């Protein structure tokens, strides 16, 4: 459709006609814009005022299980089927130089997957940079298939990008290789803070061992062990620095896992012991800015219960059953109780929906408002990114339309990266604001200078700029144009965040010229457009 130049008409037309035309243009065009479908940001104030937009930054990644940034600034991605890969990561979000840094031969009939659900890094004072992974086993949800799983540490001392090459004198050591899991759940995401490693290990059974999975129980592979359905930790990884060859140096040699209480009672800080328990399948792990550990739990399916978000402290129990038919209920085990377990029981901070498969979670300190939320993804029901208020548990949808998202992390600038498992694996970046929304001069507050930038760039084509660059010229909804939708968002920001007492104060601050008054009329028409517009356009490209 051909439309006359509004800027030219604004110089010659009478003022009252300008206002009428502005209102008509506003009403007409507000019905034209629409999102492109697929992945998109949600329409709510938390999203609008804190994220510039969302874009795909990598596809065909492999089925993403966990993402983390290494000490070298690269993005490392543990996949379920394509090993562990790395990317060079630019501040703009551009990913390049995809490299497979670890892989193994897949043997599905025997449960061996070329991949890992966890990846984390530690700066060891003796060994240098160490990568930790948990090589994956199959996940067909058959509890009759029992596997032994490991937590492995790797080094890349020659710097060639291939980790754990024994022929080159590098470390490739299963520090805990006696972890008995089933095809139902396994060792999930890994997290390292300072010198401590945390590992979520799912339950071996659907019901926490309350009901036998086998018809002729008791069975030596039935039920829960001390370390299953739990967050486990190695409190001091430096305790392992002197022995780089012995297998299972951080584990316990045990033939009877049903009755082994050492994961509860051991004070050895170099062993893999229980941090907190009472989980079904604990997947995502993350620390907030107050050093509080948070975790997601995939809850029961029979009887059906909603997934949960938990804040977890040492020796907390999160109320999912834990027992087996040899030693009985772990929660009445005298040794575990005397060690301090099963005395503090925690309720979830939030319920996340039935069949949700709530998985990876993250925090961002991009700005003060976002630091109040836990961000997590739901793999199944929802297939979305949620923000959970840490205090109230209130839930806000941030983005949706993903193909089985399994992880979310914050990049060094505070932007959020969502990794999806489905459709070959894809990574999306949500560009987070570092200050108040619509603070175009980045002064830390919303004021007349921001208004001037907005109106001076009205109707500008910003398509040759990046979204962060266009934002600073008034493109508040991410469509690479400064137009009436951005004026509507500016108005909403003024009313929500302050900076002006009222719209009339803003109008009075504008010089008396026909062009400026026309811009104000567009701003006034935003009162209508704000109810009709899409808040974010061109979200994924």
Protein backbone atom coordinates (compact mmCIF):
# COMPACT_ATOMS: atom_id res chain seq x y z
CA UNK A 1 0.00 0.00 0.00
CA UNK A 2 1.31 3.49 -0.87
CA UNK A 3 0.94 6.05 1.87
CA UNK A 4 1.80 9.76 1.62
CA UNK A 5 4.81 11.09 3.48
CA UNK A 6 3.54 12.05 6.90
CA UNK A 7 6.63 14.14 7.56
CA UNK A 8 6.02 16.31 4.49
CA UNK A 9 2.34 16.75 5.28
CA UNK A 10 3.18 17.71 8.85
CA UNK A 11 4.87 20.86 7.62
CA UNK A 12 1.96 22.14 5.54
CA UNK A 13 -1.29 20.83 6.95
CA UNK A 14 -3.32 22.65 9.64
CA UNK A 15 -2.64 21.49 13.17
CA UNK A 16 -6.13 20.11 13.84
CA UNK A 17 -6.02 18.10 10.63
CA UNK A 18 -2.62 16.71 11.64
CA UNK A 19 -4.01 15.41 14.90
CA UNK A 20 -7.00 13.80 13.17
CA UNK A 21 -4.77 12.16 10.56
CA UNK A 22 -2.39 10.94 13.24
CA UNK A 23 -5.25 9.34 15.11
CA UNK A 24 -6.57 7.69 11.94
CA UNK A 25 -3.14 6.40 10.95
CA UNK A 26 -2.63 5.09 14.46
CA UNK A 27 -5.95 3.21 14.54
CA UNK A 28 -5.47 1.86 11.01
CA UNK A 29 -1.91 0.65 11.33
CA UNK A 30 -2.33 -0.83 14.81
CA UNK A 31 -4.41 -3.61 13.27
CA UNK A 32 -1.86 -4.46 10.58
CA UNK A 33 1.11 -5.68 12.60
CA UNK A 34 1.30 -9.30 13.69
CA UNK A 35 3.88 -11.75 14.93
CA UNK A 36 5.28 -14.35 12.57
CA UNK A 37 4.34 -17.39 14.66
CA UNK A 38 6.65 -20.00 16.16
CA UNK A 39 8.87 -18.75 18.95
CA UNK A 40 7.81 -15.37 20.28
CA UNK A 41 7.96 -13.18 23.34
CA UNK A 42 4.89 -12.99 25.53
CA UNK A 43 2.69 -9.91 25.77
CA UNK A 44 3.08 -8.65 29.34
CA UNK A 45 4.80 -5.77 31.08
CA UNK A 46 7.62 -7.84 32.60
CA UNK A 47 8.65 -9.01 29.14
CA UNK A 48 8.04 -5.71 27.34
CA UNK A 49 9.99 -3.57 29.79
CA UNK A 50 12.95 -5.92 30.16
CA UNK A 51 13.67 -7.62 26.84
CA UNK A 52 14.42 -6.00 23.49
CA UNK A 53 13.60 -9.06 21.44
CA UNK A 54 14.46 -12.67 20.75
CA UNK A 55 16.45 -14.17 17.91
CA UNK A 56 17.77 -17.54 16.83
CA UNK A 57 21.57 -17.62 17.07
CA UNK A 58 22.29 -21.27 16.21
CA UNK A 59 20.46 -24.23 14.68
CA UNK A 60 21.33 -27.89 14.09
CA UNK A 61 23.17 -27.78 17.39
CA UNK A 62 22.11 -31.26 18.44
CA UNK A 63 19.58 -32.04 21.16
CA UNK A 64 20.57 -29.46 23.76
CA UNK A 65 20.78 -30.78 27.35
CA UNK A 66 22.90 -28.17 29.16
CA UNK A 67 24.79 -25.01 28.20
CA UNK A 68 27.57 -23.22 30.05
CA UNK A 69 30.29 -20.68 29.38
CA UNK A 70 33.84 -21.90 29.79
CA UNK A 71 36.69 -19.88 31.30
CA UNK A 72 37.81 -19.20 27.70
CA UNK A 73 34.55 -17.33 26.98
CA UNK A 74 33.25 -20.02 24.63
CA UNK A 75 29.75 -21.42 24.87
CA UNK A 76 29.80 -25.16 25.59
CA UNK A 77 26.74 -27.28 24.85
CA UNK A 78 26.19 -30.79 26.16
CA UNK A 79 23.89 -32.64 23.77
CA UNK A 80 21.99 -35.91 23.87
CA UNK A 81 23.44 -37.65 20.82
CA UNK A 82 26.07 -35.28 19.41
CA UNK A 83 28.65 -35.20 22.17
CA UNK A 84 29.73 -31.89 23.69
CA UNK A 85 30.27 -28.97 21.32
CA UNK A 86 31.65 -25.45 21.69
CA UNK A 87 31.07 -22.13 19.92
CA UNK A 88 32.91 -18.84 19.86
CA UNK A 89 30.47 -16.33 21.38
CA UNK A 90 30.43 -12.66 20.36
CA UNK A 91 28.87 -9.91 22.54
CA UNK A 92 26.28 -9.44 19.78
CA UNK A 93 25.20 -13.05 20.33
CA UNK A 94 26.74 -14.36 17.13
CA UNK A 95 27.94 -17.96 17.40
CA UNK A 96 30.72 -19.30 15.19
CA UNK A 97 33.37 -22.01 14.90
CA UNK A 98 31.29 -24.99 16.05
CA UNK A 99 33.67 -27.63 17.39
CA UNK A 100 33.04 -31.07 18.83
CA UNK A 101 35.15 -31.15 22.00
CA UNK A 102 34.11 -34.58 23.32
CA UNK A 103 32.29 -37.55 21.85
CA UNK A 104 32.10 -41.30 22.13
CA UNK A 105 30.79 -44.21 20.06
CA UNK A 106 27.07 -44.66 20.53
CA UNK A 107 25.66 -48.09 21.44
CA UNK A 108 21.92 -47.66 21.98
CA UNK A 109 21.12 -51.38 22.55
CA UNK A 110 23.48 -51.30 25.54
CA UNK A 111 22.28 -47.91 26.73
CA UNK A 112 25.33 -45.87 25.60
CA UNK A 113 24.51 -42.41 24.23
CA UNK A 114 27.01 -40.10 22.53
CA UNK A 115 26.28 -37.20 24.79
CA UNK A 116 25.93 -35.86 28.30
CA UNK A 117 23.11 -34.21 30.19
CA UNK A 118 25.64 -32.18 32.20
CA UNK A 119 28.72 -30.05 31.57
CA UNK A 120 30.59 -27.74 33.95
CA UNK A 121 34.06 -26.24 34.42
CA UNK A 122 36.44 -25.90 37.35
CA UNK A 123 39.66 -23.95 37.63
CA UNK A 124 41.85 -26.37 39.56
CA UNK A 125 44.99 -24.88 41.18
CA UNK A 126 46.97 -27.98 40.22
CA UNK A 127 45.35 -29.26 37.02
CA UNK A 128 44.27 -26.00 35.40
CA UNK A 129 40.94 -25.89 33.55
CA UNK A 130 38.94 -29.09 34.03
CA UNK A 131 35.71 -30.01 32.25
CA UNK A 132 33.20 -32.24 34.05
CA UNK A 133 30.57 -34.24 32.17
CA UNK A 134 28.12 -37.05 32.93
CA UNK A 135 28.05 -39.31 29.84
CA UNK A 136 24.43 -40.12 29.13
CA UNK A 137 22.54 -43.39 28.99
CA UNK A 138 19.35 -44.09 27.08
CA UNK A 139 16.07 -42.72 28.34
CA UNK A 140 13.19 -44.89 27.15
CA UNK A 141 11.59 -44.86 30.64
CA UNK A 142 12.07 -48.59 31.19
CA UNK A 143 13.00 -49.15 34.82
CA UNK A 144 13.95 -52.76 34.09
CA UNK A 145 17.02 -51.50 32.21
CA UNK A 146 19.76 -50.83 34.76
CA UNK A 147 22.95 -48.95 33.92
CA UNK A 148 26.11 -47.87 35.68
CA UNK A 149 26.81 -44.21 35.04
CA UNK A 150 29.82 -41.97 35.68
CA UNK A 151 30.87 -38.41 36.36
CA UNK A 152 33.99 -37.80 34.28
CA UNK A 153 36.63 -35.08 34.35
CA UNK A 154 38.63 -34.06 31.27
CA UNK A 155 41.50 -31.71 30.47
CA UNK A 156 42.76 -30.19 27.23
CA UNK A 157 46.38 -29.49 28.11
CA UNK A 158 47.53 -29.12 24.50
CA UNK A 159 44.75 -26.63 23.72
CA UNK A 160 43.63 -28.32 20.51
CA UNK A 161 39.95 -28.31 21.52
CA UNK A 162 39.74 -32.10 21.95
CA UNK A 163 39.28 -32.84 25.64
CA UNK A 164 40.47 -35.96 27.43
CA UNK A 165 42.98 -37.30 24.91
CA UNK A 166 44.89 -39.91 26.91
CA UNK A 167 47.45 -40.32 24.12
CA UNK A 168 48.39 -36.67 24.61
CA UNK A 169 48.75 -37.04 28.36
CA UNK A 170 45.40 -35.42 29.14
CA UNK A 171 43.05 -36.47 31.94
CA UNK A 172 40.03 -38.61 31.11
CA UNK A 173 38.99 -39.97 34.48
CA UNK A 174 35.70 -41.34 35.80
CA UNK A 175 35.87 -39.88 39.29
CA UNK A 176 32.54 -41.48 40.23
CA UNK A 177 31.72 -44.54 38.12
CA UNK A 178 29.55 -46.67 40.33
CA UNK A 179 26.28 -44.77 40.02
CA UNK A 180 23.43 -47.22 39.51
CA UNK A 181 20.62 -45.64 37.50
CA UNK A 182 17.79 -46.95 35.37
CA UNK A 183 16.49 -46.11 31.93
CA UNK A 184 13.92 -43.90 33.69
CA UNK A 185 16.19 -41.14 35.07
CA UNK A 186 19.94 -40.50 35.24
CA UNK A 187 22.67 -38.05 36.19
CA UNK A 188 21.33 -34.72 34.99
CA UNK A 189 22.81 -31.23 34.92
CA UNK A 190 26.07 -30.39 36.69
CA UNK A 191 26.87 -27.16 38.49
CA UNK A 192 30.19 -25.96 39.91
CA UNK A 193 30.49 -23.06 42.33
CA UNK A 194 33.96 -22.24 43.63
CA UNK A 195 35.49 -25.68 44.35
CA UNK A 196 32.19 -27.53 44.83
CA UNK A 197 30.45 -29.71 42.25
CA UNK A 198 26.68 -30.32 42.42
CA UNK A 199 24.95 -33.10 40.47
CA UNK A 200 21.25 -33.86 40.24
CA UNK A 201 20.52 -37.59 40.04
CA UNK A 202 16.97 -38.70 39.28
CA UNK A 203 15.02 -41.41 41.03
CA UNK A 204 15.36 -45.02 39.86
CA UNK A 205 11.62 -45.60 40.16
CA UNK A 206 8.43 -43.76 39.30
CA UNK A 207 7.16 -43.69 42.87
CA UNK A 208 10.35 -43.31 44.90
CA UNK A 209 10.35 -47.00 45.75
CA UNK A 210 7.01 -46.97 47.55
CA UNK A 211 5.69 -49.49 45.03
CA UNK A 212 7.88 -52.20 43.53
CA UNK A 213 8.62 -51.90 39.84
CA UNK A 214 9.01 -55.70 39.61
CA UNK A 215 6.40 -58.43 40.09
CA UNK A 216 8.69 -60.68 42.16
CA UNK A 217 10.14 -58.10 44.56
CA UNK A 218 12.38 -57.78 46.47
CA UNK A 219 14.80 -57.43 43.57
CA UNK A 220 18.47 -56.37 43.88
CA UNK A 221 17.93 -53.60 41.34
CA UNK A 222 14.63 -52.32 42.70
CA UNK A 223 14.01 -49.16 44.69
CA UNK A 224 16.00 -46.06 45.62
CA UNK A 225 19.58 -45.72 46.78
CA UNK A 226 21.01 -43.02 49.05
CA UNK A 227 22.21 -40.88 46.12
CA UNK A 228 19.18 -41.26 43.79
CA UNK A 229 16.34 -38.77 43.78
CA UNK A 230 18.80 -36.27 45.25
CA UNK A 231 21.16 -33.38 44.70
CA UNK A 232 24.65 -34.70 45.36
CA UNK A 233 27.88 -32.80 45.81
CA UNK A 234 31.65 -33.11 45.97
CA UNK A 235 32.40 -30.39 48.46
CA UNK A 236 36.05 -29.84 47.52
CA UNK A 237 37.22 -30.83 44.04
CA UNK A 238 40.79 -29.92 44.95
CA UNK A 239 40.87 -33.03 47.15
CA UNK A 240 40.97 -35.01 43.89
CA UNK A 241 43.84 -33.08 42.31
CA UNK A 242 46.64 -35.50 43.26
CA UNK A 243 45.06 -38.66 41.81
CA UNK A 244 44.23 -38.37 38.13
CA UNK A 245 44.14 -42.07 37.21
CA UNK A 246 42.22 -44.04 39.85
CA UNK A 247 38.68 -44.79 38.78
CA UNK A 248 35.86 -43.97 41.21
CA UNK A 249 38.15 -41.92 43.46
CA UNK A 250 35.18 -39.75 44.46
CA UNK A 251 32.74 -42.65 44.72
CA UNK A 252 32.14 -45.48 47.14
CA UNK A 253 32.94 -49.08 46.27
CA UNK A 254 29.71 -50.78 47.12
CA UNK A 255 28.05 -54.02 46.06
CA UNK A 256 24.86 -53.40 48.06
CA UNK A 257 23.60 -49.94 47.18
CA UNK A 258 20.27 -50.59 48.91
CA UNK A 259 21.83 -50.38 52.36
CA UNK A 260 24.92 -48.18 51.85
CA UNK A 261 24.46 -45.12 54.05
CA UNK A 262 27.87 -43.56 53.37
CA UNK A 263 26.50 -40.99 50.89
CA UNK A 264 24.55 -39.64 53.89
CA UNK A 265 27.13 -40.06 56.63
CA UNK A 266 30.57 -39.54 55.08
CA UNK A 267 32.43 -36.36 56.06
CA UNK A 268 35.02 -36.85 53.28
CA UNK A 269 34.85 -33.62 51.25
CA UNK A 270 36.39 -35.38 48.24
CA UNK A 271 33.55 -37.91 47.96
CA UNK A 272 30.23 -37.65 46.13
CA UNK A 273 27.71 -37.41 48.96
CA UNK A 274 24.11 -36.29 49.37
CA UNK A 275 23.42 -32.54 49.61
CA UNK A 276 19.61 -32.66 49.72
CA UNK A 277 17.02 -35.28 48.95
CA UNK A 278 13.31 -35.96 48.47
CA UNK A 279 13.26 -35.36 44.70
CA UNK A 280 11.80 -37.45 41.91
CA UNK A 281 13.81 -36.21 38.93
CA UNK A 282 15.89 -33.16 39.82
CA UNK A 283 17.09 -31.63 36.55
CA UNK A 284 18.02 -27.92 36.57
CA UNK A 285 20.39 -26.39 39.14
CA UNK A 286 21.39 -22.74 39.59
CA UNK A 287 22.54 -20.31 42.27
CA UNK A 288 20.96 -16.89 42.66
CA UNK A 289 22.85 -13.71 43.59
CA UNK A 290 22.32 -14.49 47.29
CA UNK A 291 24.12 -17.85 46.91
CA UNK A 292 20.89 -19.79 47.32
CA UNK A 293 20.65 -23.04 45.35
CA UNK A 294 17.51 -23.63 43.27
CA UNK A 295 16.32 -26.78 41.51
CA UNK A 296 13.49 -28.04 39.32
CA UNK A 297 11.70 -31.32 40.00
CA UNK A 298 9.78 -33.44 37.48
CA UNK A 299 7.02 -34.76 39.71
CA UNK A 300 4.95 -37.93 39.84
CA UNK A 301 2.80 -39.23 37.00
CA UNK A 302 0.83 -41.81 38.98
CA UNK A 303 -0.81 -40.24 40.87
CA UNK A 304 -0.36 -37.19 38.68
CA UNK A 305 1.23 -34.18 40.39
CA UNK A 306 2.48 -30.85 39.01
CA UNK A 307 6.20 -30.23 38.56
CA UNK A 308 7.88 -28.10 41.20
CA UNK A 309 10.44 -25.35 41.74
CA UNK A 310 12.49 -25.60 44.94
CA UNK A 311 15.05 -23.61 46.86
CA UNK A 312 17.29 -26.22 48.46
CA UNK A 313 19.68 -26.08 51.41
CA UNK A 314 22.02 -28.71 52.78
CA UNK A 315 20.10 -31.70 54.25
CA UNK A 316 16.69 -30.41 53.13
CA UNK A 317 14.12 -33.01 52.12
CA UNK A 318 11.66 -32.04 49.38
CA UNK A 319 9.04 -34.63 50.28
CA UNK A 320 9.14 -37.13 47.40
CA UNK A 321 9.24 -40.72 48.77
CA UNK A 322 12.58 -42.51 49.04
CA UNK A 323 12.78 -46.19 49.89
CA UNK A 324 13.53 -49.72 48.74
CA UNK A 325 12.41 -53.21 49.70
CA UNK A 326 15.70 -54.19 51.32
CA UNK A 327 16.35 -51.38 53.81
CA UNK A 328 12.87 -49.87 53.84
CA UNK A 329 12.10 -46.15 54.08
CA UNK A 330 15.27 -44.05 53.94
CA UNK A 331 13.49 -41.30 55.82
CA UNK A 332 13.45 -43.42 58.97
CA UNK A 333 17.02 -44.68 58.55
CA UNK A 334 18.82 -44.13 61.87
CA UNK A 335 22.26 -43.48 60.34
CA UNK A 336 20.93 -40.92 57.86
CA UNK A 337 18.87 -39.20 60.52
CA UNK A 338 21.76 -39.03 62.96
CA UNK A 339 23.82 -37.38 60.21
CA UNK A 340 21.19 -34.62 60.05
CA UNK A 341 18.96 -35.73 57.17
CA UNK A 342 15.18 -36.05 57.14
CA UNK A 343 14.53 -33.43 59.79
CA UNK A 344 13.90 -30.37 57.57
CA UNK A 345 11.13 -30.72 54.97
CA UNK A 346 10.60 -28.10 52.27
CA UNK A 347 7.55 -27.15 50.23
CA UNK A 348 7.96 -25.99 46.62
CA UNK A 349 8.20 -22.29 45.86
CA UNK A 350 5.97 -22.76 42.81
CA UNK A 351 3.93 -25.45 41.07
CA UNK A 352 4.71 -25.60 37.36
CA UNK A 353 1.92 -27.66 35.82
CA UNK A 354 1.18 -31.31 35.10
CA UNK A 355 3.35 -33.13 32.57
CA UNK A 356 5.44 -29.96 32.31
CA UNK A 357 8.95 -31.46 32.49
CA UNK A 358 10.35 -28.33 34.13
CA UNK A 359 14.06 -28.44 33.44
CA UNK A 360 16.91 -25.91 33.10
CA UNK A 361 16.80 -22.73 35.16
CA UNK A 362 18.88 -19.57 35.43
CA UNK A 363 19.19 -16.12 36.97
CA UNK A 364 20.22 -12.83 35.41
CA UNK A 365 21.40 -9.60 36.98
CA UNK A 366 20.93 -7.62 33.77
CA UNK A 367 18.82 -5.18 35.80
CA UNK A 368 17.34 -4.92 39.29
CA UNK A 369 13.87 -6.11 38.31
CA UNK A 370 15.02 -9.27 36.54
CA UNK A 371 17.21 -10.25 39.49
CA UNK A 372 14.03 -10.98 41.46
CA UNK A 373 13.06 -13.89 39.21
CA UNK A 374 13.97 -17.49 38.53
CA UNK A 375 13.87 -18.22 34.79
CA UNK A 376 13.10 -21.80 33.75
CA UNK A 377 11.99 -23.77 30.72
CA UNK A 378 9.26 -26.38 30.39
CA UNK A 379 10.07 -29.18 27.96
CA UNK A 380 6.60 -30.68 27.50
CA UNK A 381 3.47 -28.88 28.66
CA UNK A 382 3.94 -25.22 27.75
CA UNK A 383 7.22 -25.57 25.82
CA UNK A 384 8.02 -22.12 27.11
CA UNK A 385 10.26 -19.89 29.21
CA UNK A 386 8.80 -18.79 32.54
CA UNK A 387 9.79 -16.20 35.14
CA UNK A 388 9.01 -17.16 38.74
CA UNK A 389 9.02 -14.52 41.47
CA UNK A 390 11.45 -15.83 44.09
CA UNK A 391 9.36 -14.52 46.99
CA UNK A 392 5.74 -15.00 45.92
CA UNK A 393 6.08 -17.87 43.45
CA UNK A 394 3.99 -15.92 40.93
CA UNK A 395 4.52 -17.15 37.37
CA UNK A 396 4.89 -15.01 34.23
CA UNK A 397 5.36 -16.38 30.72
CA UNK A 398 8.32 -14.73 28.97
CA UNK A 399 8.51 -16.63 25.67
CA UNK A 400 6.75 -19.55 24.05
CA UNK A 401 6.57 -21.71 20.95
CA UNK A 402 9.82 -23.63 21.44
CA UNK A 403 10.38 -27.24 20.39
CA UNK A 404 11.06 -28.93 23.73
CA UNK A 405 13.35 -26.41 25.43
CA UNK A 406 15.64 -28.12 27.95
CA UNK A 407 17.96 -25.40 29.26
CA UNK A 408 18.28 -21.67 29.84
CA UNK A 409 21.38 -19.74 30.97
CA UNK A 410 22.51 -16.14 31.30
CA UNK A 411 25.35 -14.90 29.10
CA UNK A 412 28.10 -12.59 30.46
CA UNK A 413 25.97 -9.52 29.61
CA UNK A 414 22.86 -10.83 31.36
CA UNK A 415 20.98 -11.88 28.21
CA UNK A 416 19.13 -15.20 28.37
CA UNK A 417 19.96 -18.12 26.09
CA UNK A 418 17.32 -20.82 25.60
CA UNK A 419 18.46 -24.17 24.23
CA UNK A 420 15.86 -26.43 22.70
CA UNK A 421 16.11 -30.20 22.38
CA UNK A 422 13.69 -30.61 19.50
CA UNK A 423 13.97 -29.97 15.77
CA UNK A 424 17.68 -30.70 15.63
CA UNK A 425 18.54 -28.39 18.50
CA UNK A 426 18.45 -24.60 18.38
CA UNK A 427 19.63 -21.75 20.62
CA UNK A 428 17.73 -18.48 21.04
CA UNK A 429 18.92 -15.28 22.67
CA UNK A 430 16.61 -12.93 24.57
CA UNK A 431 18.27 -9.51 24.69
CA UNK A 432 17.83 -8.13 28.20
CA UNK A 433 17.80 -4.46 29.09
CA UNK A 434 20.52 -3.31 31.45
CA UNK A 435 18.57 -0.30 32.72
CA UNK A 436 15.05 1.18 32.77
CA UNK A 437 12.97 0.47 29.69
CA UNK A 438 13.02 3.34 27.15
CA UNK A 439 16.10 4.92 28.77
CA UNK A 440 17.48 5.66 25.31
CA UNK A 441 20.45 7.77 26.42
CA UNK A 442 21.36 5.16 29.07
CA UNK A 443 21.37 7.77 31.81
CA UNK A 444 19.70 5.47 34.31
CA UNK A 445 16.35 7.28 34.28
CA UNK A 446 13.47 8.12 31.95
CA UNK A 447 13.51 11.83 31.09
CA UNK A 448 13.09 14.51 28.43
CA UNK A 449 16.31 13.53 26.67
CA UNK A 450 14.84 10.08 25.98
CA UNK A 451 11.67 11.67 24.60
CA UNK A 452 13.72 13.86 22.28
CA UNK A 453 15.61 10.86 20.91
CA UNK A 454 12.33 9.05 20.31
CA UNK A 455 10.62 11.87 18.41
CA UNK A 456 13.72 12.88 16.44
CA UNK A 457 13.93 9.38 14.97
CA UNK A 458 10.21 8.93 14.34
CA UNK A 459 9.51 6.99 11.13
CA UNK A 460 13.21 6.18 10.70
CA UNK A 461 14.24 3.01 8.89
CA UNK A 462 16.62 1.25 11.25
CA UNK A 463 16.83 -2.01 9.32
CA UNK A 464 20.58 -1.74 8.81
CA UNK A 465 21.20 -1.70 12.58
CA UNK A 466 21.32 -4.42 15.20
CA UNK A 467 18.36 -4.58 17.56
CA UNK A 468 20.32 -3.09 20.48
CA UNK A 469 21.48 -0.22 18.22
CA UNK A 470 17.96 0.37 16.90
CA UNK A 471 16.59 0.32 20.42
CA UNK A 472 18.76 3.30 21.40
CA UNK A 473 17.19 5.24 18.51
CA UNK A 474 13.66 4.55 19.68
CA UNK A 475 12.80 1.10 18.33
CA UNK A 476 11.24 -0.19 21.53
CA UNK A 477 9.43 -3.23 20.12
CA UNK A 478 12.23 -4.74 18.04
CA UNK A 479 10.82 -4.35 14.52
CA UNK A 480 13.72 -2.08 13.35
CA UNK A 481 11.40 0.90 12.82
CA UNK A 482 10.63 3.84 15.10
CA UNK A 483 6.88 4.32 14.73
CA UNK A 484 3.61 4.75 16.61
CA UNK A 485 3.97 1.39 18.37
CA UNK A 486 7.18 2.61 19.97
CA UNK A 487 5.45 5.83 21.05
CA UNK A 488 2.79 3.68 22.69
CA UNK A 489 5.43 1.75 24.58
CA UNK A 490 7.13 4.99 25.62
CA UNK A 491 3.85 6.24 27.01
CA UNK A 492 3.37 3.02 28.95
CA UNK A 493 6.92 3.28 30.28
CA UNK A 494 6.27 6.85 31.44
CA UNK A 495 3.13 5.78 33.28
CA UNK A 496 4.72 2.66 34.78
CA UNK A 497 8.22 3.80 35.61
CA UNK A 498 7.80 7.53 36.10
CA UNK A 499 10.04 10.26 34.76
CA UNK A 500 7.12 12.53 33.89
CA UNK A 501 4.11 13.26 36.04
CA UNK A 502 1.70 13.01 33.15
CA UNK A 503 1.28 13.03 29.41
CA UNK A 504 0.45 16.75 29.56
CA UNK A 505 3.82 17.48 31.18
CA UNK A 506 5.48 15.70 28.30
CA UNK A 507 3.49 17.67 25.75
CA UNK A 508 4.40 20.95 27.49
CA UNK A 509 8.06 20.02 27.26
CA UNK A 510 7.94 19.89 23.45
CA UNK A 511 8.91 23.01 21.43
CA UNK A 512 6.04 24.65 19.52
CA UNK A 513 6.58 23.52 15.94
CA UNK A 514 4.19 21.81 13.61
CA UNK A 515 6.41 18.76 13.23
CA UNK A 516 6.84 18.40 16.97
CA UNK A 517 3.15 18.77 17.63
CA UNK A 518 2.51 16.14 15.02
CA UNK A 519 4.83 13.81 16.90
CA UNK A 520 2.93 14.55 20.09
CA UNK A 521 -0.32 13.74 18.34
CA UNK A 522 1.14 10.40 17.39
CA UNK A 523 2.09 9.97 21.04
CA UNK A 524 -1.49 10.75 22.06
CA UNK A 525 -2.84 8.23 19.59
CA UNK A 526 -0.69 5.64 21.29
CA UNK A 527 -3.30 5.67 24.06
CA UNK A 528 -5.43 3.73 21.60
CA UNK A 529 -2.65 1.75 19.98
CA UNK A 530 -1.33 0.45 23.26
CA UNK A 531 -4.48 -1.68 23.53
CA UNK A 532 -4.23 -3.01 19.96
CA UNK A 533 -0.58 -3.29 19.09
CA UNK A 534 1.68 -6.30 19.22
CA UNK A 535 4.27 -5.40 21.85
CA UNK A 536 7.11 -7.22 20.11
CA UNK A 537 7.52 -7.65 16.37
CA UNK A 538 10.07 -9.50 14.30
CA UNK A 539 11.00 -11.56 17.31
CA UNK A 540 12.90 -14.38 15.63
CA UNK A 541 14.92 -13.95 12.49
